[in-house]
Amino acid sequence: MKKVVIESVAMNGGAGDYSYAKNSSLQRSDGFEAVKSLIHEAIMEKLDIKHLCNGNSIRITDLGCSAGPNTFIAVESIVEAIEQKHHSEGLKLPLPEFHVYFNDTVSNDFNTLFNSLPLERRYFAAGVPGSFHTRLFPEKSIDLVCSLSALQWLSKVPEDIANIGRIHYSNAPSEVMEAYKGQFSKDMERFLDARAKEVVHGGLMVFSFPCIRDGQPYSRFLVGVFFSLLGSALMDMVKMGKVDQTKVDSFNMPFYAASPKEVQALVERNGHFTIERMETQDSPILQGKGAIQVYSKHSRAASEGLIRQHFGHDDEIIDELFDLFSNKLSESFSILEESSMNFMFVLLKRKQD
Amino acid sequence: MKKVVIESVAMNGGAGDYSYAKNSSLQRSDGFEAVKSLIHEAIMEKLDIKHLCNGNSIRITDLGCSAGPNTFIAVESIVEAIEQKHHSEGLKLPLPEFHVYFNDTVSNDFNTLFNSLPLERRYFAAGVPGSFHTRLFPEKSIDLVCSLSALQWLSKVPEDIANIGRIHYSNAPSEVMEAYKGQFSKDMERFLDARAKEVVHGGLMVFSFPCIRDGQPYSRFLVGVFFSLLGSALMDMVKMGKVDQTKVDSFNMPFYAASPKEVQALVERNGHFTIERMETQDSPILQGKGAIQVYSKHSRAASEGLIRQHFGHDDEIIDELFDLFSNKLSESFSILEESSMNFMFVLLKRKQD
């Protein structure tokens, strides 16, 4: 059975029961296998390996890499595929050494990331702190970019939205939805502008992130359902006098699931990349009652950081909130089973200027 | 009055009373100013700026950068000097962007380093975890290397030395001294071999680290005196039954102060670099009774990490040890005042192969 992939910008650190490190096993499931095979195909079909072999090194970056057990999977798939392509083409030029840049925001736990770097790696590793919505590297210094389950995270919550009693645009008025859409557009523009400067001509970028299909309603989008239930749990806490209503009204999850059409339009407007491949994949939903516990733990690992930042670090409140959320997941099980979770795979190539 | 510069491989983390971050103000003193002006001269006189301007970026690494308030000083001096040289030569080619790699061992607190990166910096920053006695970067990928107060730290304590009741080669039998010397040679060989691969032809390396003058006795070398007194404090703890004698016998500080002649011979044996400049500087010793407190706090910040690794994390024991050490510093004040602290400044240039 296929499983759903959930990831987040603000992973729980450390190695506790609710840490991201202990609750990201889903990402090593078939969802990741599918992305790995898409990355492999992309490199086999689209990478100019002869050109790469003329340089002193092959420079790869993983944008929004986090610090869990899956941090190294994408990069290792890329290195493996390039080695295989080099071997299969029987080139006389030796393959240059790999330089890999692991990027995430400055709040990412880079100490954990560095301590978990594979000892037997075939690349030189560096960590790059900063938002991928800004410049991170010098001009023309990157050959390959990958970013898995990261581009759905907005650089910030859209400003000036009145989203009373909710924490996301799911089931919200259309103005809220439009504000999120606008923020995603701005973020992607900045992202593509920065990468257009940094990536060498002919360089590749591979992305995978949660999306909706063109025309699909948000009310049955799995992550949207999670956020609706978490918002509803917060409102229950308000009714119990444990959380302030204004706190809920001013909190929104900076998560946006774009459609392929939106992404295509943004790439075309930027103008520096050709779309070599763009497809959506269905990740069938977990079935059976065991799914609730998995969803509950994963949602907590992915959202607790942002919740604490806004609502404070009272462990009792946080535990109660996620208990309520788990109950709501159980009550809404039939809705979850009918929901869907899609991922968009995008392969872009940097044009000649 | 000039002040002495003390630094270490195993800085205390965090921001507590004994943290390296709070006890490294000495390093921003005249010692650092002298190194800054040497770096400035080195770049003005020896850097081929036209060649650098043909590349896409200028790649600088600080090896053994630590994570204190001084981490950024060397790199900023280099960037400033290069900008000034570019300006003064009136070159038509624009200056490429700077890519700076901050390196230290994997146990360094990179989270603190990344959080303290200057917001207004004129370079792209990356962190590189790993020992500088190994390869850290792809071939021919670095234009400038700097390393301040780091090369005195050995990759490990020399093996199979019997150094009963002492923690360093100061005042030790000559076999112990020779074993340290041998380890420093091996480490420098590995260091120079790695850098010879990584640094581009014509690239520069600037180092500053504690040294002894050719022929100077170790018994009056300030850091050696510190280690003798710390060893003596540990032996007092043994007599009080609070520390195990075998623990002291098996502990040695991995610190070596080389002489200019030794370093010259090692660079020549490596063969890939020319020595463009090599000089020693005296750092006059702090005078007056206030010096004891400064020495005491700085020595603790620099050595506590290694002490805890070996002797355990019992705060009471550690506090008592450093109290004893402070008393010994006071008792030996006249020896300290007659001791000396020298630094070696070395400028190397990568030869054409």
mmCIF file of N, CA, C and O in Angstrom, chain A residues 4 15 22 69 78 80 102 138 143 146 167 170 187 216 281 290 295 315 320:
data_model
loop_
_atom_site.group_PDB
_atom_site.id
_atom_site.type_symbol
_atom_site.label_atom_id
_atom_site.label_comp_id
_atom_site.label_asym_id
_atom_site.label_seq_id
_atom_site.Cartn_x
_atom_site.Cartn_y
_atom_site.Cartn_z
ATOM 1 N N VAL A 4 1.163 8.263 2.466
ATOM 2 C CA VAL A 4 1.200 9.697 2.228
ATOM 3 C C VAL A 4 2.492 10.287 2.805
ATOM 4 O O VAL A 4 3.067 9.748 3.741
ATOM 5 N N ALA A 15 15.363 14.257 19.785
ATOM 6 C CA ALA A 15 15.057 12.856 19.500
ATOM 7 C C ALA A 15 13.926 12.359 20.397
ATOM 8 O O ALA A 15 13.811 11.185 20.681
ATOM 9 N N LYS A 22 12.196 11.214 14.885
ATOM 10 C CA LYS A 22 11.544 9.932 15.183
ATOM 11 C C LYS A 22 10.218 9.753 14.443
ATOM 12 O O LYS A 22 9.603 8.691 14.545
ATOM 13 N N PRO A 69 16.199 11.899 9.382
ATOM 14 C CA PRO A 69 16.882 10.774 8.740
ATOM 15 C C PRO A 69 16.757 10.795 7.219
ATOM 16 O O PRO A 69 17.461 10.063 6.545
ATOM 17 N N ILE A 78 20.932 11.645 -6.242
ATOM 18 C CA ILE A 78 21.510 12.449 -7.327
ATOM 19 C C ILE A 78 22.949 12.014 -7.612
ATOM 20 O O ILE A 78 23.325 11.785 -8.770
ATOM 21 N N GLU A 80 24.375 9.189 -6.967
ATOM 22 C CA GLU A 80 24.349 7.834 -7.532
ATOM 23 C C GLU A 80 23.983 7.868 -9.016
ATOM 24 O O GLU A 80 24.620 7.203 -9.837
ATOM 25 N N PHE A 102 23.846 21.655 2.007
ATOM 26 C CA PHE A 102 22.559 21.401 2.657
ATOM 27 C C PHE A 102 22.010 22.714 3.196
ATOM 28 O O PHE A 102 22.608 23.320 4.086
ATOM 29 N N PRO A 138 26.859 32.331 -4.680
ATOM 30 C CA PRO A 138 27.343 33.260 -5.712
ATOM 31 C C PRO A 138 26.749 32.913 -7.080
ATOM 32 O O PRO A 138 26.236 31.816 -7.291
ATOM 33 N N ASP A 143 25.274 23.519 -9.916
ATOM 34 C CA ASP A 143 24.945 22.692 -11.083
ATOM 35 C C ASP A 143 23.579 22.026 -10.960
ATOM 36 O O ASP A 143 22.880 21.852 -11.955
ATOM 37 N N CYS A 146 17.997 20.512 -5.700
ATOM 38 C CA CYS A 146 16.814 19.695 -5.418
ATOM 39 C C CYS A 146 16.119 20.260 -4.189
ATOM 40 O O CYS A 146 16.732 20.934 -3.351
ATOM 41 N N ILE A 167 -7.167 28.566 10.989
ATOM 42 C CA ILE A 167 -5.706 28.749 10.958
ATOM 43 C C ILE A 167 -5.125 28.463 9.564
ATOM 44 O O ILE A 167 -3.912 28.303 9.404
ATOM 45 N N SER A 170 -8.151 26.601 4.164
ATOM 46 C CA SER A 170 -9.145 25.548 3.922
ATOM 47 C C SER A 170 -10.467 25.974 4.565
ATOM 48 O O SER A 170 -10.490 26.361 5.733
ATOM 49 N N ASP A 187 6.557 34.551 -3.338
ATOM 50 C CA ASP A 187 7.654 33.692 -2.870
ATOM 51 C C ASP A 187 8.315 32.956 -4.033
ATOM 52 O O ASP A 187 9.546 32.881 -4.114
ATOM 53 N N GLN A 216 -9.171 20.925 -8.407
ATOM 54 C CA GLN A 216 -9.559 20.104 -7.246
ATOM 55 C C GLN A 216 -9.979 20.990 -6.062
ATOM 56 O O GLN A 216 -9.333 21.999 -5.793
ATOM 57 N N GLN A 281 1.454 13.345 -8.747
ATOM 58 C CA GLN A 281 1.363 11.948 -8.311
ATOM 59 C C GLN A 281 0.335 11.879 -7.193
ATOM 60 O O GLN A 281 0.330 12.742 -6.308
ATOM 61 N N GLY A 290 -5.296 2.344 12.492
ATOM 62 C CA GLY A 290 -3.903 2.618 12.875
ATOM 63 C C GLY A 290 -3.400 3.921 12.273
ATOM 64 O O GLY A 290 -2.454 4.532 12.771
ATOM 65 N N TYR A 295 -1.056 9.699 11.660
ATOM 66 C CA TYR A 295 -1.359 11.076 11.257
ATOM 67 C C TYR A 295 -1.145 12.035 12.418
ATOM 68 O O TYR A 295 -0.620 13.134 12.265
ATOM 69 N N ASP A 315 3.671 23.129 28.189
ATOM 70 C CA ASP A 315 3.552 21.743 27.715
ATOM 71 C C ASP A 315 2.153 21.174 27.914
ATOM 72 O O ASP A 315 1.675 20.375 27.104
ATOM 73 N N GLU A 320 -2.646 18.982 25.545
ATOM 74 C CA GLU A 320 -4.109 18.942 25.491
ATOM 75 C C GLU A 320 -4.602 19.253 24.071
ATOM 76 O O GLU A 320 -5.520 18.598 23.562
#
